[in-house]
Short mmCIF file of C-alpha atoms and ligand atoms in Angstrom, two decimals:
data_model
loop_
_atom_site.label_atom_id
_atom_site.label_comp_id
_atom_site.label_asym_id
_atom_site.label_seq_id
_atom_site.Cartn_x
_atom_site.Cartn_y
_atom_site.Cartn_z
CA UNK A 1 20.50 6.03 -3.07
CA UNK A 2 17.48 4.91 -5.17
CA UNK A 3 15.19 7.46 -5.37
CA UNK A 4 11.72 7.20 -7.45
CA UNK A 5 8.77 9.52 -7.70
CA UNK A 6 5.32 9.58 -9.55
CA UNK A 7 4.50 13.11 -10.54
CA UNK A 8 0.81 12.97 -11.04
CA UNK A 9 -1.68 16.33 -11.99
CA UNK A 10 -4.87 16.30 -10.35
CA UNK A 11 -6.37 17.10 -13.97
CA UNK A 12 -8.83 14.08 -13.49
CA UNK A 13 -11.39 13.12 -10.84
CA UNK A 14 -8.34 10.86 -9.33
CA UNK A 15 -5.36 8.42 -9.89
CA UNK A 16 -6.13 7.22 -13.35
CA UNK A 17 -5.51 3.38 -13.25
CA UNK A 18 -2.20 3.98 -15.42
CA UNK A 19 -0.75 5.92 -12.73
CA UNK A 20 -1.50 3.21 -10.67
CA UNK A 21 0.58 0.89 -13.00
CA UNK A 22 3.07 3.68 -12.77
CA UNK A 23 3.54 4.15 -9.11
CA UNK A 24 3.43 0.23 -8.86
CA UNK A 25 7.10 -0.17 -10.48
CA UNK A 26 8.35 3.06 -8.95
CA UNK A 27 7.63 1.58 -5.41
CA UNK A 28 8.24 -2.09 -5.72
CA UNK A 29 12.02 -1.06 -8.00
CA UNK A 30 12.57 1.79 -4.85
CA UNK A 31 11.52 -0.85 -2.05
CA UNK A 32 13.53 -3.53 -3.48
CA UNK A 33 16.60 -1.46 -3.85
CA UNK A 34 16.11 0.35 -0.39
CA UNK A 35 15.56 3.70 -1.91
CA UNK A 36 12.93 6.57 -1.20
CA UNK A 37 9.33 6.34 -3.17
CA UNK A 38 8.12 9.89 -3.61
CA UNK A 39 5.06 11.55 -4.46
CA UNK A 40 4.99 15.13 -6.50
CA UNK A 41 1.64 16.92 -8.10
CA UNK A 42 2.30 18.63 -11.11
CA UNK A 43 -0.69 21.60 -10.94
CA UNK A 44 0.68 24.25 -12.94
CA UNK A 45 -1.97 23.60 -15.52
CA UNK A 46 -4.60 25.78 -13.67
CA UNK A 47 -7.05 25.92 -16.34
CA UNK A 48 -7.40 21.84 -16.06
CA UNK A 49 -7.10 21.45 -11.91
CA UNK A 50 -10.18 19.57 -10.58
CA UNK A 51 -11.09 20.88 -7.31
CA UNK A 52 -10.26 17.36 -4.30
CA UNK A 53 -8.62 15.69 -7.31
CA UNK A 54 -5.07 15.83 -5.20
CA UNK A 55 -7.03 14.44 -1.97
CA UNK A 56 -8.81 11.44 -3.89
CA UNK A 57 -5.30 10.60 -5.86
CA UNK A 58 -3.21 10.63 -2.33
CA UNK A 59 -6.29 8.31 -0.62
CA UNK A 60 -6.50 6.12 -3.20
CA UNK A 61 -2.81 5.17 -2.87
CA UNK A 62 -3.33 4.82 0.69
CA UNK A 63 -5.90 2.78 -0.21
CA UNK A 64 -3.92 0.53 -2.41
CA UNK A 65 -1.14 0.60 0.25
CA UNK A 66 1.70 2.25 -2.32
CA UNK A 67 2.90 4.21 0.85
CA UNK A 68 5.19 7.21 0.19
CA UNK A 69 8.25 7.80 2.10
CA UNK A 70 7.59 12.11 0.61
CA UNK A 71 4.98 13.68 -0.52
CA UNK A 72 2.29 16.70 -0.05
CA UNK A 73 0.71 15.26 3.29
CA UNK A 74 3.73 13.54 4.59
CA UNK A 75 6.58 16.16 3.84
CA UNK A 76 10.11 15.23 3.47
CA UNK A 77 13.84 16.93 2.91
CA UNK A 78 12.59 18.33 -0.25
CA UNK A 79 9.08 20.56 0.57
CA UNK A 80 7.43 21.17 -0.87
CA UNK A 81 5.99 18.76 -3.03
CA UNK A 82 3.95 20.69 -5.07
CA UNK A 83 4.98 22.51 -7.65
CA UNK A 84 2.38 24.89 -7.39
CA UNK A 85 4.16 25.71 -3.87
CA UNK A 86 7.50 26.71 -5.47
CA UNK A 87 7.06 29.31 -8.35
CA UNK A 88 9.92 31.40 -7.18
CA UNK A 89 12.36 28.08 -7.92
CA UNK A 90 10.94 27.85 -11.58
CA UNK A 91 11.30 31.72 -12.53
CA UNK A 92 14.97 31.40 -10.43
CA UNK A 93 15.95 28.27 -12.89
CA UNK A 94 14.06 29.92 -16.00
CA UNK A 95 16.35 32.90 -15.62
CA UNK A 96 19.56 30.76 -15.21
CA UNK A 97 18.77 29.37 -18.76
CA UNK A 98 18.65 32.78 -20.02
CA UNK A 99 21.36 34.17 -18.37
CA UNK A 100 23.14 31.41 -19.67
CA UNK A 101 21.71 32.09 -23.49
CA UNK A 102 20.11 28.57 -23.27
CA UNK A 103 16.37 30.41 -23.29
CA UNK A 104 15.02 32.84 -24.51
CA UNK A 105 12.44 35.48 -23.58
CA UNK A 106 9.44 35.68 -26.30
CA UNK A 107 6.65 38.42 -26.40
CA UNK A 108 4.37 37.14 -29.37
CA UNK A 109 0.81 37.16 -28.32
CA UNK A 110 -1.83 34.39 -28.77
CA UNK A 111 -2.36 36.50 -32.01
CA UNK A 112 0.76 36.35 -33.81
CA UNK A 113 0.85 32.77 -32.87
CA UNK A 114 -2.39 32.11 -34.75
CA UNK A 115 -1.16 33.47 -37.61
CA UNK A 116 2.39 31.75 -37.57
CA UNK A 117 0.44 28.49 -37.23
CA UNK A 118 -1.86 29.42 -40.33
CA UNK A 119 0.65 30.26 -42.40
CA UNK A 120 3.11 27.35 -41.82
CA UNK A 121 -0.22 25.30 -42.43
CA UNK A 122 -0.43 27.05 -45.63
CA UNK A 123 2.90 26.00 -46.23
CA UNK A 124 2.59 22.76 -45.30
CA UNK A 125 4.82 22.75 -42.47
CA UNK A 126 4.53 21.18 -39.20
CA UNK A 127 3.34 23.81 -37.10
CA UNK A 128 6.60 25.25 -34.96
CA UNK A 129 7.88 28.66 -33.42
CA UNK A 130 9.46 30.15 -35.86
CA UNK A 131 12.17 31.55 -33.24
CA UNK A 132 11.59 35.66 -34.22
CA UNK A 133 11.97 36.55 -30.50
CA UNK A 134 14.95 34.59 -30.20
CA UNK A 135 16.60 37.48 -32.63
CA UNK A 136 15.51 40.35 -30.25
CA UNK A 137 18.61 42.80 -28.92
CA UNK A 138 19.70 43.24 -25.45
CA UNK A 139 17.24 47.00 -26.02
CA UNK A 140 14.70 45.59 -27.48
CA UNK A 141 14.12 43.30 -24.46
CA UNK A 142 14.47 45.87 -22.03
CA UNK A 143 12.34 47.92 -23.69
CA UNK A 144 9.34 45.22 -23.73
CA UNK A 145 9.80 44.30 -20.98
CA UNK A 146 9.76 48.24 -19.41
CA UNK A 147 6.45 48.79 -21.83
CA UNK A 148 5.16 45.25 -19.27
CA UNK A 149 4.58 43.22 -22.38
CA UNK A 150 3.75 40.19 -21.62
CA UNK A 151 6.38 37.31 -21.95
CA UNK A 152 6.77 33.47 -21.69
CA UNK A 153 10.34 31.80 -21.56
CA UNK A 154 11.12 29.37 -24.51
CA UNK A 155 14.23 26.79 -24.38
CA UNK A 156 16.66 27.42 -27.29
CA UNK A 157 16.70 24.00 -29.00
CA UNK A 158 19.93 23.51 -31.18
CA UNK A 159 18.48 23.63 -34.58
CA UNK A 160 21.15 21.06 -35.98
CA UNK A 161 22.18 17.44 -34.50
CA UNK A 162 20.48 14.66 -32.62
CA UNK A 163 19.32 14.19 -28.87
CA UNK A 164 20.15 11.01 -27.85
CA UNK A 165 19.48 9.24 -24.06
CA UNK A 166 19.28 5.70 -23.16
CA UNK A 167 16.39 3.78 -22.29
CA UNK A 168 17.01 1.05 -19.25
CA UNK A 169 13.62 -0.44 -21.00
CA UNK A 170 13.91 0.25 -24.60
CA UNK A 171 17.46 0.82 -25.14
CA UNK A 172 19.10 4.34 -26.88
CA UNK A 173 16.44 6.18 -28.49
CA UNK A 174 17.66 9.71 -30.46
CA UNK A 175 15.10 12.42 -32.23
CA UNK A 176 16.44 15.03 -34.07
CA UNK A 177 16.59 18.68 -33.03
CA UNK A 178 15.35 20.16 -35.97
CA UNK A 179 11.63 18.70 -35.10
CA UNK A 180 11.60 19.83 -31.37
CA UNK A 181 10.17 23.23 -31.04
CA UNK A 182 10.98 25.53 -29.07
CA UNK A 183 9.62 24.53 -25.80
CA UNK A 184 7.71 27.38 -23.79
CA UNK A 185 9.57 26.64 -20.51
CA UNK A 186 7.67 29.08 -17.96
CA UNK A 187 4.00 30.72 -19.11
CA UNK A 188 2.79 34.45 -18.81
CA UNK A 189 0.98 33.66 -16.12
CA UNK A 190 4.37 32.54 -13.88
CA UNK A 191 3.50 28.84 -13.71
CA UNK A 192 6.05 26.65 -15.10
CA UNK A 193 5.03 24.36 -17.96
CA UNK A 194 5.30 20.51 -17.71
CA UNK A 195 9.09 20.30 -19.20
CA UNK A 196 10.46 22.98 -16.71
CA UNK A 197 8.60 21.74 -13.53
CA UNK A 198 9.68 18.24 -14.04
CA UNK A 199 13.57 18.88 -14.86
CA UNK A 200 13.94 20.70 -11.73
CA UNK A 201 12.01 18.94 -9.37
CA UNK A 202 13.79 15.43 -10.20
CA UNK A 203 16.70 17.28 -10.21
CA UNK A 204 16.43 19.26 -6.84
CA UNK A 205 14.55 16.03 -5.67
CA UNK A 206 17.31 13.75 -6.52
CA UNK A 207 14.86 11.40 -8.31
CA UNK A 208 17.89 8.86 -9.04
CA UNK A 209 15.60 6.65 -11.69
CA UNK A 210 12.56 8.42 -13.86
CA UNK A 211 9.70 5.73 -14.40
CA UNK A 212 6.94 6.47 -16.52
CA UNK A 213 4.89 5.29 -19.47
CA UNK A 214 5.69 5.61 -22.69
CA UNK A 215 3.58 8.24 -23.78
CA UNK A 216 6.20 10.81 -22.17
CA UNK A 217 9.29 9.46 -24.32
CA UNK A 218 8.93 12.19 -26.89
CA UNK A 219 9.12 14.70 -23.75
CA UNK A 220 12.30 13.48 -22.86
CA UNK A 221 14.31 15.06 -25.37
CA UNK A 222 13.16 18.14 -24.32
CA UNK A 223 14.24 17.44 -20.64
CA UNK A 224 17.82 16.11 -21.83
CA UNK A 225 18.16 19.10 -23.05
CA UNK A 226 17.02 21.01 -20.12
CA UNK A 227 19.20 18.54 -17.89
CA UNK A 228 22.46 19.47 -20.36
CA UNK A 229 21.44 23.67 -20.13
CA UNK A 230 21.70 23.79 -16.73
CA UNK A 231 24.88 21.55 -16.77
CA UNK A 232 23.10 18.88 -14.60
CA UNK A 233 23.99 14.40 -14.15
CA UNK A 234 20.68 13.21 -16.31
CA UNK A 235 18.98 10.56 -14.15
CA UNK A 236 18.29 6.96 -15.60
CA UNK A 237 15.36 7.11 -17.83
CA UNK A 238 12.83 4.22 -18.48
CA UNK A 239 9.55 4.45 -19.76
CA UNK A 240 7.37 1.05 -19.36
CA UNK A 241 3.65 0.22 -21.21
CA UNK A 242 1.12 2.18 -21.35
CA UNK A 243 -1.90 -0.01 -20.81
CA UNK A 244 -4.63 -0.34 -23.86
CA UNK A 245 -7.86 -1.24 -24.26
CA UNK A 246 -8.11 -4.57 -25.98
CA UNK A 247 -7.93 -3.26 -29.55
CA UNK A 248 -4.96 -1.75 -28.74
CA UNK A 249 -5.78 1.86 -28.33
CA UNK A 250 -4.64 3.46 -24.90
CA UNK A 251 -6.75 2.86 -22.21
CA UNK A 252 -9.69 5.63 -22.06
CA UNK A 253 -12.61 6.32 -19.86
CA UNK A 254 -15.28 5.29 -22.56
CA UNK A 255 -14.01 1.62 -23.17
CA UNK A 256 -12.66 0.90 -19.32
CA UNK A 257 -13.21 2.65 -16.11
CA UNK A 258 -10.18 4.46 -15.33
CA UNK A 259 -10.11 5.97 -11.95
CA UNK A 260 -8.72 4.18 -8.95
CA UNK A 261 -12.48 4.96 -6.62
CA UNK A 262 -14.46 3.20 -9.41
CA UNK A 263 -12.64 0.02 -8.57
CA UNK A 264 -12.68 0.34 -5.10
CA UNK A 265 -16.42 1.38 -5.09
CA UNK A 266 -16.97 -2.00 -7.18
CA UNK A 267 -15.70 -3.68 -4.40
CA UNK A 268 -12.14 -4.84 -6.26
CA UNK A 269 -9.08 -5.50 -3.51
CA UNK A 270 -6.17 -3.90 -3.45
CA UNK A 271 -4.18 -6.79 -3.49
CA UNK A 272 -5.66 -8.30 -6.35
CA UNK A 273 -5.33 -4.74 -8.90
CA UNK A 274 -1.34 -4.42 -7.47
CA UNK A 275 -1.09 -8.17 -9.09
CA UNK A 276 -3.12 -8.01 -12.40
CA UNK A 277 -1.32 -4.55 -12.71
CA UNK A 278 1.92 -6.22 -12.03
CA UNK A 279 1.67 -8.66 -14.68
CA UNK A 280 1.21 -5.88 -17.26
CA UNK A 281 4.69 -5.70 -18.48
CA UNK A 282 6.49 -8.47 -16.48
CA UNK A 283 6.17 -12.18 -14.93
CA UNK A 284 7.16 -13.47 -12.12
CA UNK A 285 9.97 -15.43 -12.73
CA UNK A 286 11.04 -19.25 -11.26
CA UNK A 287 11.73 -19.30 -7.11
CA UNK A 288 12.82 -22.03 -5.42
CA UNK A 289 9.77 -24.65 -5.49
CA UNK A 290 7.57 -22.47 -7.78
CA UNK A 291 7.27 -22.58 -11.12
CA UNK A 292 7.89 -19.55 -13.08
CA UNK A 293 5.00 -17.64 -15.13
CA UNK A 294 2.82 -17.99 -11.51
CA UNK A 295 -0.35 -15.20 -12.19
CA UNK A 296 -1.01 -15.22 -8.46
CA UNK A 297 1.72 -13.35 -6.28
CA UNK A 298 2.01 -11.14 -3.58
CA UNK A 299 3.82 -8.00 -3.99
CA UNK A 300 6.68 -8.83 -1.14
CA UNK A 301 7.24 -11.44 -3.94
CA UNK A 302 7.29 -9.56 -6.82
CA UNK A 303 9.61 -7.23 -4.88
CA UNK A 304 12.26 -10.24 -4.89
CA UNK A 305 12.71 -10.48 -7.99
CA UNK A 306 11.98 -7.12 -9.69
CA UNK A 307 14.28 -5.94 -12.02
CA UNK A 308 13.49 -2.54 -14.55
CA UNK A 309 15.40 -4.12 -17.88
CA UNK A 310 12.56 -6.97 -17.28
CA UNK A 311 9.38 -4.90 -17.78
CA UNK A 312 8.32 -5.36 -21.31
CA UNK A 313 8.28 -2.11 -23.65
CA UNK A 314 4.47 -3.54 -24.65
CA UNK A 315 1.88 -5.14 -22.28
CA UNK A 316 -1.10 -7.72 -22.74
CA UNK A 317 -4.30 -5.36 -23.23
CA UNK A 318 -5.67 -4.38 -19.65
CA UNK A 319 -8.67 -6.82 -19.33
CA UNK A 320 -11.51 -6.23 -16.73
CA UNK A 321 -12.70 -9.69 -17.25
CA UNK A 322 -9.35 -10.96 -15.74
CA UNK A 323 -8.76 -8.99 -13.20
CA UNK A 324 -12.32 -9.48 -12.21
CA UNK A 325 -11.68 -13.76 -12.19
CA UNK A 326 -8.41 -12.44 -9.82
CA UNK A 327 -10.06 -10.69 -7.47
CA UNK A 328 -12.56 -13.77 -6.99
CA UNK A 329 -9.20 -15.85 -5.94
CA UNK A 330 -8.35 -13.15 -3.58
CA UNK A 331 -11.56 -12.96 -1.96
CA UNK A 332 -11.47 -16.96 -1.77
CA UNK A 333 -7.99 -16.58 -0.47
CA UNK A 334 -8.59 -14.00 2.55
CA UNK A 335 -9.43 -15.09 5.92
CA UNK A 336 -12.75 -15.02 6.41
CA UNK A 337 -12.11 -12.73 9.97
CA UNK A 338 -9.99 -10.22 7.52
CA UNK A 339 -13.02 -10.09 4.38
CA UNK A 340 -15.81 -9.66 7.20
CA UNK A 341 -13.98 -6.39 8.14
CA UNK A 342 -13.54 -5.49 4.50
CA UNK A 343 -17.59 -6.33 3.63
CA UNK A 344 -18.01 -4.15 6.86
CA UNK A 345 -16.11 -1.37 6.08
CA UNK A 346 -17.11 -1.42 2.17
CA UNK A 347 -20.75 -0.96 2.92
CA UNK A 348 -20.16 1.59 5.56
CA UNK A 349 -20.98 -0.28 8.09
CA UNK A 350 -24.87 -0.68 6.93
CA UNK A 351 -24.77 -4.31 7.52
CA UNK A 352 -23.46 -5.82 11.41
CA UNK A 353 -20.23 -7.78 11.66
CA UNK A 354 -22.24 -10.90 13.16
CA UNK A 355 -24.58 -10.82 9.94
CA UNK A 356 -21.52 -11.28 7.67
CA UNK A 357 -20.20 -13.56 9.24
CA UNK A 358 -22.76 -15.66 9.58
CA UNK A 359 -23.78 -15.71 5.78
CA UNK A 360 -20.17 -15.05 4.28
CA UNK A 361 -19.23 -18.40 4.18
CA UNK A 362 -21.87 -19.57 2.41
CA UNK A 363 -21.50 -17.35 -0.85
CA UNK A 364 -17.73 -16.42 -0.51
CA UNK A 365 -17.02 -19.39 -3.21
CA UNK A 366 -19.27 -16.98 -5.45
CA UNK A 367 -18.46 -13.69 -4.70
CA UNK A 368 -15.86 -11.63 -7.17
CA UNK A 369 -16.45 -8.47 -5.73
CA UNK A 370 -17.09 -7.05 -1.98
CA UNK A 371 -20.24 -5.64 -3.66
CA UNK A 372 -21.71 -8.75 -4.34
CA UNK A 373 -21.97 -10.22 -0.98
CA UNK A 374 -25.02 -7.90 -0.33
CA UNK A 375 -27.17 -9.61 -3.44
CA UNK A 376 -25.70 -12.97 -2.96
CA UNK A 377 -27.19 -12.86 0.64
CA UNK A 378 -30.22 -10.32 0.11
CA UNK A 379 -32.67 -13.37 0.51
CA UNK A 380 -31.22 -13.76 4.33
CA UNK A 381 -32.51 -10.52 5.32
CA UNK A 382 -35.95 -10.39 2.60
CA UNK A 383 -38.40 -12.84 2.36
CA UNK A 384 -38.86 -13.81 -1.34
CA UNK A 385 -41.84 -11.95 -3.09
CA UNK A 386 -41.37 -14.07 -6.17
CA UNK A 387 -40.55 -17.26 -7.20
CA UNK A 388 -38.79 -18.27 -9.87
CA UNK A 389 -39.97 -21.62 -10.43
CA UNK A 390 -43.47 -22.99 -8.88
CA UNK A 391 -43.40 -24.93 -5.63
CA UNK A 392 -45.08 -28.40 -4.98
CA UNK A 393 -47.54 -26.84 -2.39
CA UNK A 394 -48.38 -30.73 -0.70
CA UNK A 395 -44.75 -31.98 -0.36
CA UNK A 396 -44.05 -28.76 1.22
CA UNK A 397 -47.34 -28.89 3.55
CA UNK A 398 -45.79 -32.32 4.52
CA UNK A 399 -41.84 -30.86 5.15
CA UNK A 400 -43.59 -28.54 7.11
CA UNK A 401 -45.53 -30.44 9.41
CA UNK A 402 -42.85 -32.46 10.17
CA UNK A 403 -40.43 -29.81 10.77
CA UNK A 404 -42.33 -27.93 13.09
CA UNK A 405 -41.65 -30.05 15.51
CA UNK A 406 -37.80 -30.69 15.13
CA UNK A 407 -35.01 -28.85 16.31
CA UNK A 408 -32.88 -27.05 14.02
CA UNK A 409 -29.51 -28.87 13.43
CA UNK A 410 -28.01 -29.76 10.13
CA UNK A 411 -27.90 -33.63 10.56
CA UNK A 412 -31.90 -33.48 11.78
CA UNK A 413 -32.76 -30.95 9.03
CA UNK A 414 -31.06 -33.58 6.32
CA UNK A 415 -32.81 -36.64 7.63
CA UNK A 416 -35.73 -35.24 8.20
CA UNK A 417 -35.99 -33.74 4.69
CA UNK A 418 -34.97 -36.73 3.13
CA UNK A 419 -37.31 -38.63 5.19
CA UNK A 420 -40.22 -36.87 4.38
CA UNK A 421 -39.12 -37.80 0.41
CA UNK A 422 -39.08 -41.11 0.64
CA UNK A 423 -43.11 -41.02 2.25
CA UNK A 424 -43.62 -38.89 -0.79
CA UNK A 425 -41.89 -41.32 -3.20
CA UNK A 426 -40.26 -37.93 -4.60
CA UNK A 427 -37.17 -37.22 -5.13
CA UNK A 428 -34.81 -35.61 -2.39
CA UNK A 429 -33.57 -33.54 -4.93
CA UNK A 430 -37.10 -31.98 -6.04
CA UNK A 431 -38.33 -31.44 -2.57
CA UNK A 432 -35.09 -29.67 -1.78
CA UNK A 433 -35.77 -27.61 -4.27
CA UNK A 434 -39.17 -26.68 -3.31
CA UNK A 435 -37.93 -25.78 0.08
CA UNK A 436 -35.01 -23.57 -1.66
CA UNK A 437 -37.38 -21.90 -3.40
CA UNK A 438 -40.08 -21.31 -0.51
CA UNK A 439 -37.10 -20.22 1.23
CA UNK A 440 -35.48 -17.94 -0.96
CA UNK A 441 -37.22 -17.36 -4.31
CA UNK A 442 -34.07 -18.61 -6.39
CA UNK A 443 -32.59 -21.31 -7.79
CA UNK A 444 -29.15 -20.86 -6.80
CA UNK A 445 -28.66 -20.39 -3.30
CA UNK A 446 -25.77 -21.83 -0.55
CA UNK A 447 -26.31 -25.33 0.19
CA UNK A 448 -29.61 -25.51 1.26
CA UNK A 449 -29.42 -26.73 5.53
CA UNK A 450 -26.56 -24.27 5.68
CA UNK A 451 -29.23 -21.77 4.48
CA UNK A 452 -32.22 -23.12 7.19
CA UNK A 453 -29.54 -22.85 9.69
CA UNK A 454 -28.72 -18.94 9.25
CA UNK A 455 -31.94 -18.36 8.62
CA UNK A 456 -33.17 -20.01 11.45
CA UNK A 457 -36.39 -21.81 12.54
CA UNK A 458 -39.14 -19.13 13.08
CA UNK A 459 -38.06 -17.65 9.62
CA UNK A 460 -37.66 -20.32 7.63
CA UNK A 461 -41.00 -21.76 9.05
CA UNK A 462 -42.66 -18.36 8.54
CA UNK A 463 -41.45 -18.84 4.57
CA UNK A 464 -42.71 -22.00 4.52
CA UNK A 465 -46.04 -21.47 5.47
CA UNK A 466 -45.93 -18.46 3.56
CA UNK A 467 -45.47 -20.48 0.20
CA UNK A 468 -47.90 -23.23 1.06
CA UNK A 469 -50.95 -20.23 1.54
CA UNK A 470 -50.32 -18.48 -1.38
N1 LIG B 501 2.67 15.32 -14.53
C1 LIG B 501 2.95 14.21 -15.39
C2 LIG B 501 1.70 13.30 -15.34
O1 LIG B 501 0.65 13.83 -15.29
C3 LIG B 501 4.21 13.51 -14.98
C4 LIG B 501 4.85 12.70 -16.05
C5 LIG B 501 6.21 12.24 -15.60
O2 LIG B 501 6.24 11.25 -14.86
O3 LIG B 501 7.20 12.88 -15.92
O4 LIG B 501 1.74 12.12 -15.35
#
């Protein structure tokens, strides 16, 4: 059984858009393969938990519609799902490993840590633990540990010989042991650290297939080693892109916005960040009667053909431009009964259902964002104040005569207008533009009867007196 997880902390104000990337590939590769996607938070950092950040991360993937088979608010055969829930497992497992002489118990304060750090930088050494509680004596443990001296747990890495696993992305990948410290395993304060929490949970979890980004490959050494110590089958390991700015360097909060509720509060579908995202480290391939290389997919479809050895070990820079252009040919692409709801729902129901509707047509073609509809139609519910070119005050006197009288169709509304050019000996095109402008204060509006029609007769008579008295 396939079974894949993201393990995010809720150390920021939500699912940073990486994660997103992240729990993308985990879901689509466990979907596609009928296995289990799981959620885990990893909060045994307490000094960097961020009070609701676990809510906002679990409603933004709710929002995206990466749905979890177990997780925090869901459950599952493996509860809890956070580690901050299951202490007693970590200390239990902690213990094993020194039982087992594969850890180590070590006493040295903040201190005496300070000092080892200043010295070795005097000496021009990479900064390590230098290992002196790993020669204590059985007494000399009891003893501390009688006196209540505080302790943290550190895993005995082999000073000699190479840690090797294999990549299913980037192929075998080996770092020696001499340059991996040794690894504080569980803190003072009880809490696992990252290493520990994340070697037992996939292993108690039976998380078949790790996925993450790359910036946790020189972690896994650590955890192979972990996995080997406690005599455990290492699951498949394969660490995709991490997404970066467009010089390169990874993506951070001052160049892009990272958190999943700034793109939904921009109005940005869900759809349309699942298939930018998707084509970070991988392309569609060729289907029957579809070229290959296609930008535009739906996720069933990328679920088709997914493969992991396919994803790219280094993705095309994260570009907001893009993704903005893609949500545009979602918006164009969703039913107009389906993007009414969405407009609805994104503005909290401010504006009424029949309002959108009626106007949504007419600036959908422009819209890249949800949040645009409401300035692309603010004209519909506002009067202009301004203009931003003048009006020809007698060619409008004489649409509006005429019009007064009519009834508001398109055809009689075209004719008439056009009409009323031709006495002028203007052109159609000028006039219209006077009435767009008396109308709506811009340039650049919906096609202009379309406009008259949803704004209807009293209003757009009341404009166009309006702009002839002024
Ligand atoms: N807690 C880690 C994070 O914040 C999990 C990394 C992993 O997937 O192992 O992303």
């Amino acid at each position: 059984m396939i079974r894949t997880r993201i393990a995010p902390s809720p150390t920021g104000e939500d699912l940073h858009i990486g994660n997103v990337y992240t729990a993308l590939i985990n879901y689509v590769f466990a979907k596609k393969n009928q296995g289990k996607f799981i959620i885990r938070i990893e909060d045994t950092d307490r000094t960097r938990l961020v009070p609701g950040s676990k809510e906002r991360i679990l409603a933004s993937l709710k929002w995206l519609g990466i749905n979890y088979d177990e997780g925090p608010d869901v459950g599952g055969p493996f509860a809890p799902y956070e580690q901050s829930k299951r202490l007693d497992l970590y200390k239990k497992y902690a213990q094993e490993l020194v039982d087992k002489g594969a850890a180590y118990y070590c006493f040295c304060t903040p201190e005496i840590l300070e000092q080892m750090r200043k010295d070795q930088q005097a000496k021009k050494e990479l900064p390590h633990y230098d290992q002196r509680c790993k020669k204590l004596s059985k007494a000399q443990i009891k003893d501390k540990l009688e006196k209540k001296e505080k302790y943290v747990i550190r895993l005995a890495v082999p000073s000699e010989g190479t840690t090797t696993f294999n990549d299913l992305i980037r192929g075998e990948i080996s770092f020696e042991n001499k340059l991996i410290d040794d690894q504080v395993l569980l803190k003072s304060d009880g809490y696992p650290t990252y290493h520990l929490g994340v070697v037992v949970d996939d292993h108690l979890m039976e998380i078949s297939h790790v996925i993450r980004a790359e910036e946790w490959i020189s972690s896994t050494p650590k955890h192979v080693l972990l996995y080997k110590a406690f005599g455990w089958t290492l699951p498949v390991f394969a660490h995709g892109p991490i997404l970066r700015n467009p010089d390169r360097s990874k993506l951070s909060k001052r160049k892009n916005p990272v958190w999943a509720s700034w793109y939904r509060e921009e109005g940005f579908l869900p759809e349309a960040i699942l298939n930018y995202l998707a084509l970070m480290g991988w392309s569609l391939p060729a289907q029957a009667g579809m070229p290959d290389g296609r930008e535009i997919f739906t996720i069933k479809e990328m679920m088709k053909s997914f493969r992991l050895e396919d994803i790219k070990p280094v993705g095309p820079a994260f570009d907001l431009t893009k993704l903005l252009w893609m949500n545009g040919e979602y918006i164009r692409k969703t039913q107009n009964s389906k993007l009414k709801g969405q407009i609805y729902e994104f503005f909290n129901k401010r504006y009424s259902k029949e309002e959108i509707e009626k106007t949504l047509p007419l600036v959908k073609d422009r819209m890249k964002k949800l949040s645009e509809w409401e300035s692309l139609t603010d004209f519909f519910r506002k009067a202009p104040t301004s203009y931003e070119i003048p009006v020809n005050k007698d060619h409008l006197k004489n649409v509006l005569t005429v019009l007064e009288k009519k009834d508001w169709s398109h055809e009689i509304l075209e004719q008439t207008s056009r009409k009323v050019a031709e006495e002028l000996k203007v052109k159609a095109g000028d006039l219209f533009m006077s009435i767009r402008i008396a109308l709506t204060g811009k340039k650049a509006t919906p096609p202009l009867f379309e406009t008259m029609l949803v704004l209807e007769k009293e209003e757009s008579l009341a404009r166009l007196k309006r702009a002839v008295s002024l």
